[in-house]
Amino acid sequence: MSKDAFTLTSPDGKSTTLPVRKGTLGPDVVDIGQLYKEQGVFTYDPGFVATGSCKSDITFIDGDEGVLLYRGYPVEQLAAHSSFIEVAYLLLYGQLPTKAQLDAFDTSIRTHTMLNEGMLRFFNGFRYDAHPMAMLSAVVGSMSAYYHDTLDINDPGTHDIFTHRILAKLPTIAAAAHKLTSGQPFVYPRNDLNYTQNLLHMFFAVPAEPYQINEIAAQALDLLFILHADHEQNCSTSTVRMAGSSGANPYSAIAAGIAALWGPAHGGANEAVLRMLEEIGDTKNIPKFVARAKDKSDSFRLMGFGHRVYKNFDPRAKIIREMCHKVLAQMGRRTDTPMFDLALALEEVALKDDYFIEKNLYPNVDFYSGIIYKALGIPTSMFTVMFAIGRTVGWVAHWREMITDPNLRISRPRQLYTGPKNRDYVQLNKR
Ligand code: SDX
């Protein structure tokens, strides 16, 4: 039976009716907007496990069924038939583009990939061993110091130029960070190359010889970016919405999202998975690490496993796992096969273990992606940067949805205060 409202009755018998709001898919929500005013209490949900922070038309996840839809289209179909630029258009504008719309969007992205030369000089100031995510968040944040013309968030006419600039420049900024850490000269973008061809060219070309783009690598990256493009109200997307809700300029909001993504519990997991696999080293060591992951006294967790929403296989992990075989074979990267074989063996052991079964811990998007990035020649420290490149379009789509919401209010949660009660100041000589 559908519920139209819940009634909450306080211990002293005062009742409040809480309306139920229904979406097109997924659980209904209880609107608690009047709760504090009528009952004088807040809700309490650390980590927002059961809290809907907003309504959105962009992405739907069913964690029990392992479903992921971008604007209603199953990610499996988009992975099989679409391209990252087309999926980016879909996420941003809500519909699959016509050929003319797609060509115009692609051309706009291709012609905004260069950085202001002043931004390039930031890279002269970073240490050679700076983490690429530190450079990415710093330089993306600095974009608000260069593109003053797109800072009026209340002028919808500026939203597209902001969108196209940040999507186009993320790979260029990422490549500049990679070149700094590898001690090679920066390579300028080329407008004749598509999104992932250009990224590979900027990452791996050197002035000393012509660079031949590996089309398998370009296609693998394109698919990885589709799979990373958006994921509902995850930690970094919620951070972008939170920062943007104050009216901060969109470049700063995206930089905040990059900072949140860096955490090993979130996008930083793909780098942590590779380091974990390297530490495990051999299938004979798997039981020891699985035991550590189950040991409450040990902070170690099996990186790339578990998910706040998916209590079944992450559909993205399935697609990436299938990609691994193909990419490793086609790239002739037999040297990476042991790492992939180790990951498969670890997955097999974990999925048969009662602890992981009981807690519904399955491989997530980060478990296999690093193996492919490594096979493409991308250094481990750049893995979360690759995640950020894919996810930027999701962040921007949510920022646009939030900033154009006529009911937008600044995000300002409350708390359960457990600190000291009111007390008077004590002079230093009396303490
Ligand atoms: C991403 O939200 C998104 O959509 C994120 C993302 C996206 O596209 O934006 O999908 C991308 O961030 C994927 C997740 C990448 N992170 C990791 O792989 C890091 C390892 N995973 C965990 O840290 C954890 O599973 C989280 C952070 C992913 C989820 O954390 P939750 O939802 O807060 O779950 P939890 O920590 O409360 O865990 C529930 C139980 C706990 O045991 P109990 O306290 O109930 O006894 O499961 C255990 C946890 O100890 N557990 C794990 C585990 N993950 C959870 N135990 C061992 N190894 C793990 N990986």
Coordinates of C-alpha atoms and ligand atoms in Angstrom, one line a residue:
M1 CA 0.0 0.0 0.0
S2 CA 1.5 3.4 -0.9
K3 CA 2.0 5.7 2.1
D4 CA 1.0 9.4 1.7
A5 CA 2.3 10.5 5.1
F6 CA 3.9 9.3 8.3
T7 CA 2.7 10.5 11.7
L8 CA 5.3 11.0 14.3
T9 CA 4.0 11.2 17.9
S10 CA 6.2 12.5 20.7
P11 CA 6.4 10.8 24.1
D12 CA 4.0 13.4 25.5
G13 CA 1.5 12.7 22.7
K14 CA 2.0 15.6 20.3
S15 CA 1.6 14.3 16.7
T16 CA 3.2 15.7 13.5
T17 CA 2.2 14.6 10.0
L18 CA 5.3 14.1 7.8
P19 CA 4.3 14.1 4.1
V20 CA 5.8 11.4 1.8
R21 CA 7.2 12.5 -1.5
K22 CA 7.5 10.0 -4.4
G23 CA 10.1 9.9 -7.2
T24 CA 9.9 8.1 -10.5
L25 CA 12.1 5.2 -9.3
G26 CA 13.5 4.1 -5.9
P27 CA 12.4 4.6 -2.3
D28 CA 9.9 7.3 -1.4
V29 CA 11.2 10.0 1.0
V30 CA 9.6 11.4 4.2
D31 CA 9.7 15.3 4.2
I32 CA 10.8 16.3 7.7
G33 CA 10.9 20.0 6.9
Q34 CA 8.4 20.8 9.7
L35 CA 9.8 18.4 12.3
Y36 CA 12.0 20.8 14.3
K37 CA 9.4 23.5 14.2
E38 CA 6.6 21.2 15.5
Q39 CA 8.5 18.8 17.7
G40 CA 11.7 20.6 18.6
V41 CA 14.0 17.7 17.6
F42 CA 16.4 17.1 14.7
T43 CA 16.9 13.9 12.8
Y44 CA 20.3 12.2 13.4
D45 CA 22.0 10.3 10.5
P46 CA 25.9 10.5 10.6
G47 CA 27.2 9.7 7.2
F48 CA 23.8 10.4 5.7
V49 CA 23.1 6.6 5.4
A50 CA 19.3 7.1 5.1
T51 CA 19.0 10.8 4.2
G52 CA 17.9 12.2 0.8
S53 CA 19.7 15.5 0.5
C54 CA 17.9 16.7 -2.6
K55 CA 15.8 15.6 -5.6
S56 CA 17.6 14.9 -8.8
D57 CA 16.8 13.8 -12.4
I58 CA 20.3 12.8 -13.3
T59 CA 21.3 9.4 -12.1
F60 CA 19.5 6.5 -10.4
I61 CA 21.1 3.6 -8.5
D62 CA 19.4 0.5 -7.2
G63 CA 22.0 -0.9 -4.8
D64 CA 20.2 -4.2 -4.2
E65 CA 19.7 -5.0 -7.9
G66 CA 23.1 -3.5 -9.0
V67 CA 21.3 -1.0 -11.4
L68 CA 22.9 2.3 -12.6
L69 CA 21.0 4.6 -14.9
Y70 CA 22.2 7.9 -16.4
R71 CA 19.1 10.0 -17.2
G72 CA 17.2 6.6 -17.4
Y73 CA 19.7 4.8 -19.7
P74 CA 21.4 1.7 -18.3
V75 CA 25.1 2.2 -17.9
E76 CA 25.6 -1.2 -19.6
Q77 CA 24.0 0.1 -22.8
L78 CA 25.9 3.4 -22.8
A79 CA 29.1 1.5 -22.2
A80 CA 28.3 -0.7 -25.2
H81 CA 27.1 1.9 -27.7
S82 CA 28.0 5.5 -26.6
S83 CA 31.0 7.6 -26.2
F84 CA 32.2 9.7 -23.2
I85 CA 31.4 13.0 -25.0
E86 CA 27.9 11.8 -25.8
V87 CA 27.3 10.6 -22.2
A88 CA 28.6 13.9 -21.0
Y89 CA 26.0 15.7 -23.2
L90 CA 23.3 13.3 -21.9
L91 CA 24.2 14.0 -18.2
L92 CA 24.4 17.7 -18.7
Y93 CA 21.4 18.4 -20.9
G94 CA 19.1 15.4 -20.1
Q95 CA 18.7 13.9 -23.6
L96 CA 20.9 12.0 -26.0
P97 CA 22.1 14.6 -28.6
T98 CA 21.3 14.8 -32.3
K99 CA 24.3 14.5 -34.5
A100 CA 24.4 18.3 -35.0
Q101 CA 24.2 18.8 -31.2
L102 CA 26.9 16.2 -30.6
D103 CA 29.2 17.7 -33.2
A104 CA 28.8 21.2 -31.8
F105 CA 29.4 20.0 -28.3
D106 CA 32.4 18.0 -29.3
T107 CA 33.8 21.0 -31.3
S108 CA 33.4 23.3 -28.3
I109 CA 35.2 20.9 -26.0
R110 CA 38.0 20.4 -28.5
T111 CA 38.5 24.2 -28.8
H112 CA 38.7 24.9 -25.1
T113 CA 41.5 22.5 -24.0
M114 CA 44.3 25.0 -23.8
L115 CA 45.2 26.6 -20.4
N116 CA 45.9 30.3 -19.8
E117 CA 49.7 30.4 -19.9
G118 CA 49.7 31.8 -16.4
M119 CA 48.2 28.6 -15.1
L120 CA 51.0 26.6 -16.6
R121 CA 53.4 28.5 -14.5
F122 CA 51.8 27.1 -11.3
F123 CA 53.5 23.8 -12.2
N124 CA 56.9 25.4 -11.9
G125 CA 56.2 26.0 -8.3
F126 CA 55.1 22.5 -7.3
R127 CA 57.7 20.0 -5.9
Y128 CA 58.6 17.3 -8.5
D129 CA 57.1 14.7 -6.3
A130 CA 53.8 16.5 -5.4
H131 CA 50.8 14.2 -5.5
P132 CA 48.9 14.9 -8.8
M133 CA 45.6 15.2 -6.9
A134 CA 47.1 18.1 -4.9
M135 CA 48.1 19.8 -8.1
L136 CA 44.7 19.1 -9.7
S137 CA 42.6 20.6 -6.9
A138 CA 45.0 23.6 -6.7
V139 CA 45.0 24.4 -10.4
V140 CA 41.2 23.8 -10.9
G141 CA 40.6 26.1 -7.9
S142 CA 42.8 28.7 -9.6
M143 CA 40.5 28.7 -12.6
S144 CA 38.3 31.1 -10.7
A145 CA 41.2 33.5 -10.8
Y146 CA 41.3 33.4 -14.6
Y147 CA 37.8 33.1 -15.9
H148 CA 36.1 36.1 -14.3
D149 CA 33.5 36.2 -17.1
T150 CA 32.0 32.9 -15.9
L151 CA 31.6 33.7 -12.3
D152 CA 28.1 35.1 -12.3
I153 CA 26.3 32.0 -11.3
N154 CA 22.9 33.7 -11.6
D155 CA 23.4 34.3 -15.3
P156 CA 22.5 30.9 -17.0
G157 CA 24.2 32.2 -20.1
T158 CA 27.5 31.6 -18.4
H159 CA 26.8 28.0 -17.3
D160 CA 27.7 26.5 -20.7
I161 CA 31.0 28.3 -21.1
F162 CA 32.0 27.3 -17.6
T163 CA 30.9 23.7 -18.3
H164 CA 32.8 23.4 -21.6
R165 CA 35.9 25.1 -20.2
I166 CA 36.2 22.8 -17.2
L167 CA 35.5 19.6 -19.1
A168 CA 38.0 20.5 -21.8
K169 CA 40.8 21.7 -19.4
L170 CA 40.7 18.9 -16.9
P171 CA 42.8 16.5 -19.1
T172 CA 45.2 19.3 -19.9
I173 CA 45.7 20.1 -16.2
A174 CA 46.1 16.3 -15.5
A175 CA 48.6 15.9 -18.2
A176 CA 50.6 18.9 -17.0
A177 CA 50.7 17.3 -13.5
H178 CA 51.9 14.0 -15.1
K179 CA 54.6 15.8 -17.1
L180 CA 55.9 17.6 -14.0
T181 CA 56.2 14.4 -12.0
S182 CA 57.8 12.6 -14.9
G183 CA 60.3 15.4 -15.6
Q184 CA 59.2 15.8 -19.2
P185 CA 58.1 19.0 -21.0
F186 CA 54.4 19.9 -21.1
V187 CA 52.7 18.9 -24.3
Y188 CA 50.0 21.2 -25.7
P189 CA 46.6 19.9 -26.6
R190 CA 45.6 19.3 -30.2
N191 CA 42.2 20.2 -31.6
D192 CA 42.3 17.5 -34.2
L193 CA 42.2 14.7 -31.6
N194 CA 39.2 13.5 -29.7
Y195 CA 38.9 13.6 -25.9
T196 CA 40.8 10.5 -25.0
Q197 CA 43.3 10.6 -27.9
N198 CA 44.2 14.1 -26.8
L199 CA 44.7 13.0 -23.2
L200 CA 47.0 10.1 -24.3
H201 CA 48.9 12.5 -26.6
M202 CA 49.4 15.1 -23.8
F203 CA 50.4 12.4 -21.3
F204 CA 52.8 10.3 -23.4
A205 CA 54.1 12.4 -26.4
V206 CA 57.6 13.7 -26.2
P207 CA 59.3 16.3 -28.5
A208 CA 62.0 13.9 -29.4
E209 CA 59.8 11.6 -31.6
P210 CA 56.4 11.3 -33.2
Y211 CA 53.7 9.8 -30.8
Q212 CA 51.4 7.1 -32.2
I213 CA 48.1 7.0 -30.3
N214 CA 47.1 3.5 -29.3
E215 CA 43.4 3.4 -30.3
I216 CA 42.7 0.5 -27.9
A217 CA 44.0 2.6 -25.0
A218 CA 41.9 5.6 -26.3
Q219 CA 38.8 3.4 -26.4
A220 CA 39.5 1.8 -22.9
L221 CA 39.9 5.3 -21.4
D222 CA 36.7 6.4 -23.1
L223 CA 34.8 3.5 -21.5
L224 CA 36.3 4.1 -18.1
F225 CA 35.3 7.8 -18.2
I226 CA 31.7 6.7 -19.1
L227 CA 31.6 4.4 -16.1
H228 CA 33.0 7.1 -13.7
A229 CA 30.9 9.9 -15.1
D230 CA 28.3 10.2 -12.4
H231 CA 27.0 8.3 -9.3
E232 CA 24.1 10.1 -7.6
Q233 CA 24.8 11.9 -4.3
N234 CA 28.2 10.3 -3.5
C235 CA 30.6 12.1 -1.2
S236 CA 32.4 14.3 -3.8
T237 CA 29.2 15.2 -5.6
S238 CA 27.5 16.1 -2.3
T239 CA 30.6 18.2 -1.6
V240 CA 30.2 20.1 -4.9
R241 CA 26.5 20.7 -4.1
M242 CA 27.3 21.8 -0.5
A243 CA 30.0 24.2 -1.7
G244 CA 27.9 25.5 -4.6
S245 CA 24.8 26.1 -2.4
S246 CA 26.5 29.1 -0.8
G247 CA 26.8 30.7 -4.2
A248 CA 30.6 30.1 -4.4
N249 CA 31.9 30.2 -8.0
P250 CA 31.6 26.8 -9.8
Y251 CA 35.4 26.3 -10.2
S252 CA 35.8 26.5 -6.4
A253 CA 32.9 24.0 -6.0
I254 CA 34.5 21.5 -8.4
A255 CA 37.9 22.0 -6.6
A256 CA 36.1 21.0 -3.4
G257 CA 34.7 17.9 -5.1
I258 CA 38.3 17.0 -6.2
A259 CA 39.5 17.3 -2.6
A260 CA 36.7 15.0 -1.4
L261 CA 37.3 12.5 -4.1
W262 CA 41.0 12.1 -3.1
G263 CA 40.1 10.2 0.1
P264 CA 40.9 6.4 0.1
A265 CA 37.4 5.7 1.2
H266 CA 36.2 7.3 -2.0
G267 CA 38.0 7.9 -5.3
G268 CA 41.4 7.4 -3.7
A269 CA 40.6 3.7 -3.5
N270 CA 41.7 2.9 -7.0
E271 CA 45.3 4.0 -6.1
A272 CA 45.0 2.2 -2.7
V273 CA 43.8 -1.1 -4.5
L274 CA 47.0 -1.2 -6.6
R275 CA 49.2 -0.5 -3.6
M276 CA 47.3 -3.2 -1.7
L277 CA 47.7 -5.8 -4.5
E278 CA 51.4 -4.9 -4.7
E279 CA 51.6 -5.5 -0.9
I280 CA 49.8 -8.8 -1.1
G281 CA 52.2 -9.7 -3.9
D282 CA 51.2 -13.4 -4.2
T283 CA 48.0 -15.4 -4.0
K284 CA 49.5 -17.4 -1.0
N285 CA 49.3 -14.1 1.0
I286 CA 45.6 -13.6 0.3
P287 CA 44.2 -15.4 3.4
K288 CA 46.4 -13.2 5.7
F289 CA 45.0 -10.0 4.2
V290 CA 41.4 -11.2 4.2
A291 CA 41.9 -12.1 7.9
R292 CA 43.2 -8.6 8.5
A293 CA 40.2 -7.0 6.7
K294 CA 37.9 -9.0 9.1
D295 CA 39.8 -8.1 12.2
K296 CA 38.1 -5.2 14.0
S297 CA 41.3 -4.4 15.8
D298 CA 43.1 -3.8 12.5
S299 CA 42.2 -0.7 10.6
F300 CA 43.1 -2.5 7.3
R301 CA 40.2 -2.7 4.8
L302 CA 40.1 -4.6 1.6
M303 CA 40.4 -1.6 -0.8
G304 CA 38.0 -1.8 -3.7
F305 CA 35.5 -3.8 -1.8
G306 CA 32.2 -2.6 -0.2
H307 CA 29.9 0.3 -1.1
R308 CA 27.4 2.5 0.7
V309 CA 24.7 1.8 -1.8
Y310 CA 25.6 -1.4 -3.7
K311 CA 24.8 -4.4 -1.6
N312 CA 25.3 -6.5 -4.8
F313 CA 27.9 -6.3 -7.5
D314 CA 28.7 -2.8 -8.7
P315 CA 27.7 -2.9 -12.3
R316 CA 30.7 -0.8 -13.3
A317 CA 33.0 -3.3 -11.7
K318 CA 31.6 -6.1 -13.8
I319 CA 32.1 -4.2 -17.0
I320 CA 35.7 -3.1 -16.0
R321 CA 36.6 -6.7 -15.0
E322 CA 35.5 -7.9 -18.5
M323 CA 37.5 -5.0 -20.0
C324 CA 40.7 -6.1 -18.1
H325 CA 41.0 -9.3 -20.0
K326 CA 40.6 -7.6 -23.4
V327 CA 42.8 -4.6 -22.7
L328 CA 45.6 -6.7 -21.2
A329 CA 45.5 -9.1 -24.1
Q330 CA 45.2 -6.4 -26.8
M331 CA 47.8 -4.2 -25.2
G332 CA 50.1 -7.2 -25.0
R333 CA 50.7 -6.3 -21.4
R334 CA 51.3 -9.8 -20.3
T335 CA 53.5 -8.3 -17.5
D336 CA 50.3 -6.9 -15.8
T337 CA 48.5 -10.2 -16.0
P338 CA 49.8 -11.5 -12.6
M339 CA 48.3 -8.3 -11.0
F340 CA 45.0 -9.1 -12.7
D341 CA 45.2 -12.7 -11.8
L342 CA 45.9 -11.8 -8.2
A343 CA 42.8 -9.5 -8.2
L344 CA 40.6 -12.2 -9.6
A345 CA 42.0 -14.7 -6.9
L346 CA 41.4 -12.1 -4.1
E347 CA 37.8 -11.5 -5.4
E348 CA 37.2 -15.2 -5.4
V349 CA 38.4 -15.8 -1.9
A350 CA 36.6 -12.7 -0.5
L351 CA 33.3 -13.5 -2.1
K352 CA 33.3 -17.0 -0.6
D353 CA 34.1 -15.7 2.9
D354 CA 31.2 -15.5 5.4
Y355 CA 32.2 -12.0 6.6
F356 CA 32.0 -10.5 3.1
I357 CA 28.9 -12.4 2.3
E358 CA 27.1 -11.3 5.5
K359 CA 28.1 -7.7 5.0
N360 CA 27.3 -7.7 1.3
L361 CA 30.9 -6.6 0.4
Y362 CA 31.5 -6.9 -3.4
P363 CA 34.1 -5.4 -5.6
N364 CA 33.3 -1.8 -6.5
V365 CA 34.3 0.5 -9.4
D366 CA 37.8 1.0 -8.0
F367 CA 38.8 -2.7 -7.7
Y368 CA 39.7 -3.3 -11.3
S369 CA 40.1 0.1 -12.8
G370 CA 43.7 0.6 -11.6
I371 CA 44.8 -2.6 -13.4
I372 CA 43.7 -1.1 -16.7
Y373 CA 45.2 2.3 -16.0
K374 CA 48.5 0.6 -15.1
A375 CA 48.3 -1.4 -18.4
L376 CA 47.8 1.9 -20.3
G377 CA 51.1 3.2 -18.7
I378 CA 49.4 5.6 -16.3
P379 CA 51.3 5.8 -13.0
T380 CA 49.5 4.7 -9.8
S381 CA 49.6 8.2 -8.3
M382 CA 47.5 9.4 -11.3
F383 CA 44.7 6.9 -10.9
T384 CA 42.4 9.2 -8.8
V385 CA 43.1 12.0 -11.2
M386 CA 41.7 9.8 -14.0
F387 CA 38.6 9.2 -11.8
A388 CA 38.3 13.0 -11.4
I389 CA 38.4 13.5 -15.2
G390 CA 35.5 11.1 -15.7
R391 CA 33.5 12.4 -12.7
T392 CA 33.8 16.2 -13.5
V393 CA 30.9 16.0 -15.9
G394 CA 28.7 14.5 -13.1
W395 CA 29.8 17.2 -10.7
V396 CA 29.0 19.9 -13.2
A397 CA 25.6 18.3 -14.1
H398 CA 24.7 18.3 -10.4
W399 CA 26.0 21.9 -9.9
R400 CA 23.8 23.1 -12.8
E401 CA 20.8 21.2 -11.4
M402 CA 21.3 22.6 -8.0
I403 CA 22.0 26.3 -9.0
T404 CA 19.0 26.4 -11.3
D405 CA 16.6 25.0 -8.6
P406 CA 14.1 27.7 -7.7
N407 CA 13.9 26.2 -4.2
L408 CA 17.7 26.3 -3.7
R409 CA 18.7 27.0 -0.1
I410 CA 22.2 27.0 1.4
S411 CA 23.1 23.6 2.9
R412 CA 23.4 24.0 6.6
P413 CA 22.9 20.8 8.6
R414 CA 22.4 20.8 12.4
Q415 CA 24.0 18.5 15.1
L416 CA 23.6 16.6 18.3
Y417 CA 25.7 18.7 20.8
T418 CA 27.5 16.6 23.3
G419 CA 30.0 19.2 24.5
P420 CA 30.3 21.0 27.9
K421 CA 27.3 22.8 29.3
N422 CA 27.4 26.6 29.9
R423 CA 30.3 27.5 32.2
D424 CA 32.1 30.8 33.2
Y425 CA 35.6 31.9 32.2
V426 CA 38.3 31.1 34.8
Q427 CA 41.2 33.6 35.0
L428 CA 44.7 32.1 34.2
N429 CA 46.0 32.6 37.8
K430 CA 43.0 30.6 39.2
R431 CA 43.4 27.5 36.9
Ligands
SDX1 C1 33.7 5.0 -4.4 O1 29.3 6.6 -2.9 C2 29.6 6.3 -4.1 O2 28.8 6.2 -5.1 C3 31.1 6.2 -4.3 C4 31.6 5.7 -5.7 C5 31.3 6.7 -6.7 O3 31.2 6.3 -7.9 O4 31.2 7.9 -6.4 O5 31.0 4.5 -6.0 C6 33.1 5.5 -5.7 O6 34.0 5.7 -3.5 C7 33.6 3.5 -4.3 C8 34.1 3.0 -2.8 C9 35.7 3.0 -2.9 N1 36.2 2.8 -1.5 C10 36.8 1.7 -1.2 O7 36.9 0.7 -1.9 C11 37.4 1.7 0.2 C12 37.1 0.3 1.0 N2 35.6 0.3 1.2 C13 35.2 0.8 2.5 O8 35.9 1.8 3.1 C14 33.6 1.0 2.6 O9 33.1 -0.2 2.1 C15 33.0 2.2 2.0 C16 33.6 3.5 2.4 C17 33.0 2.1 0.5 C18 31.5 2.2 2.4 O10 31.5 2.5 3.7 P1 30.1 2.5 4.6 O11 28.9 2.4 3.7 O12 30.2 3.5 5.6 O13 30.1 1.1 5.2 P2 30.7 0.7 6.6 O14 32.1 1.3 6.7 O15 29.7 1.1 7.6 O16 30.9 -0.8 6.5 C19 29.8 -1.7 6.8 C20 30.5 -2.9 7.5 C21 31.5 -2.5 8.6 O17 31.6 -3.5 9.5 P3 30.7 -3.4 10.9 O18 31.1 -2.1 11.6 O19 29.2 -3.5 10.4 O20 31.1 -4.7 11.7 O21 31.4 -3.5 6.5 C22 32.7 -3.5 6.9 C23 32.8 -2.4 7.9 O22 33.9 -2.6 8.8 N3 33.5 -3.1 5.7 C24 34.6 -3.6 5.3 C25 34.9 -3.0 4.1 N4 34.0 -2.2 3.7 C26 33.1 -2.2 4.7 N5 35.4 -4.5 5.9 C27 36.5 -4.9 5.2 N6 36.9 -4.3 4.0 C28 36.1 -3.4 3.4 N7 36.5 -2.9 2.2

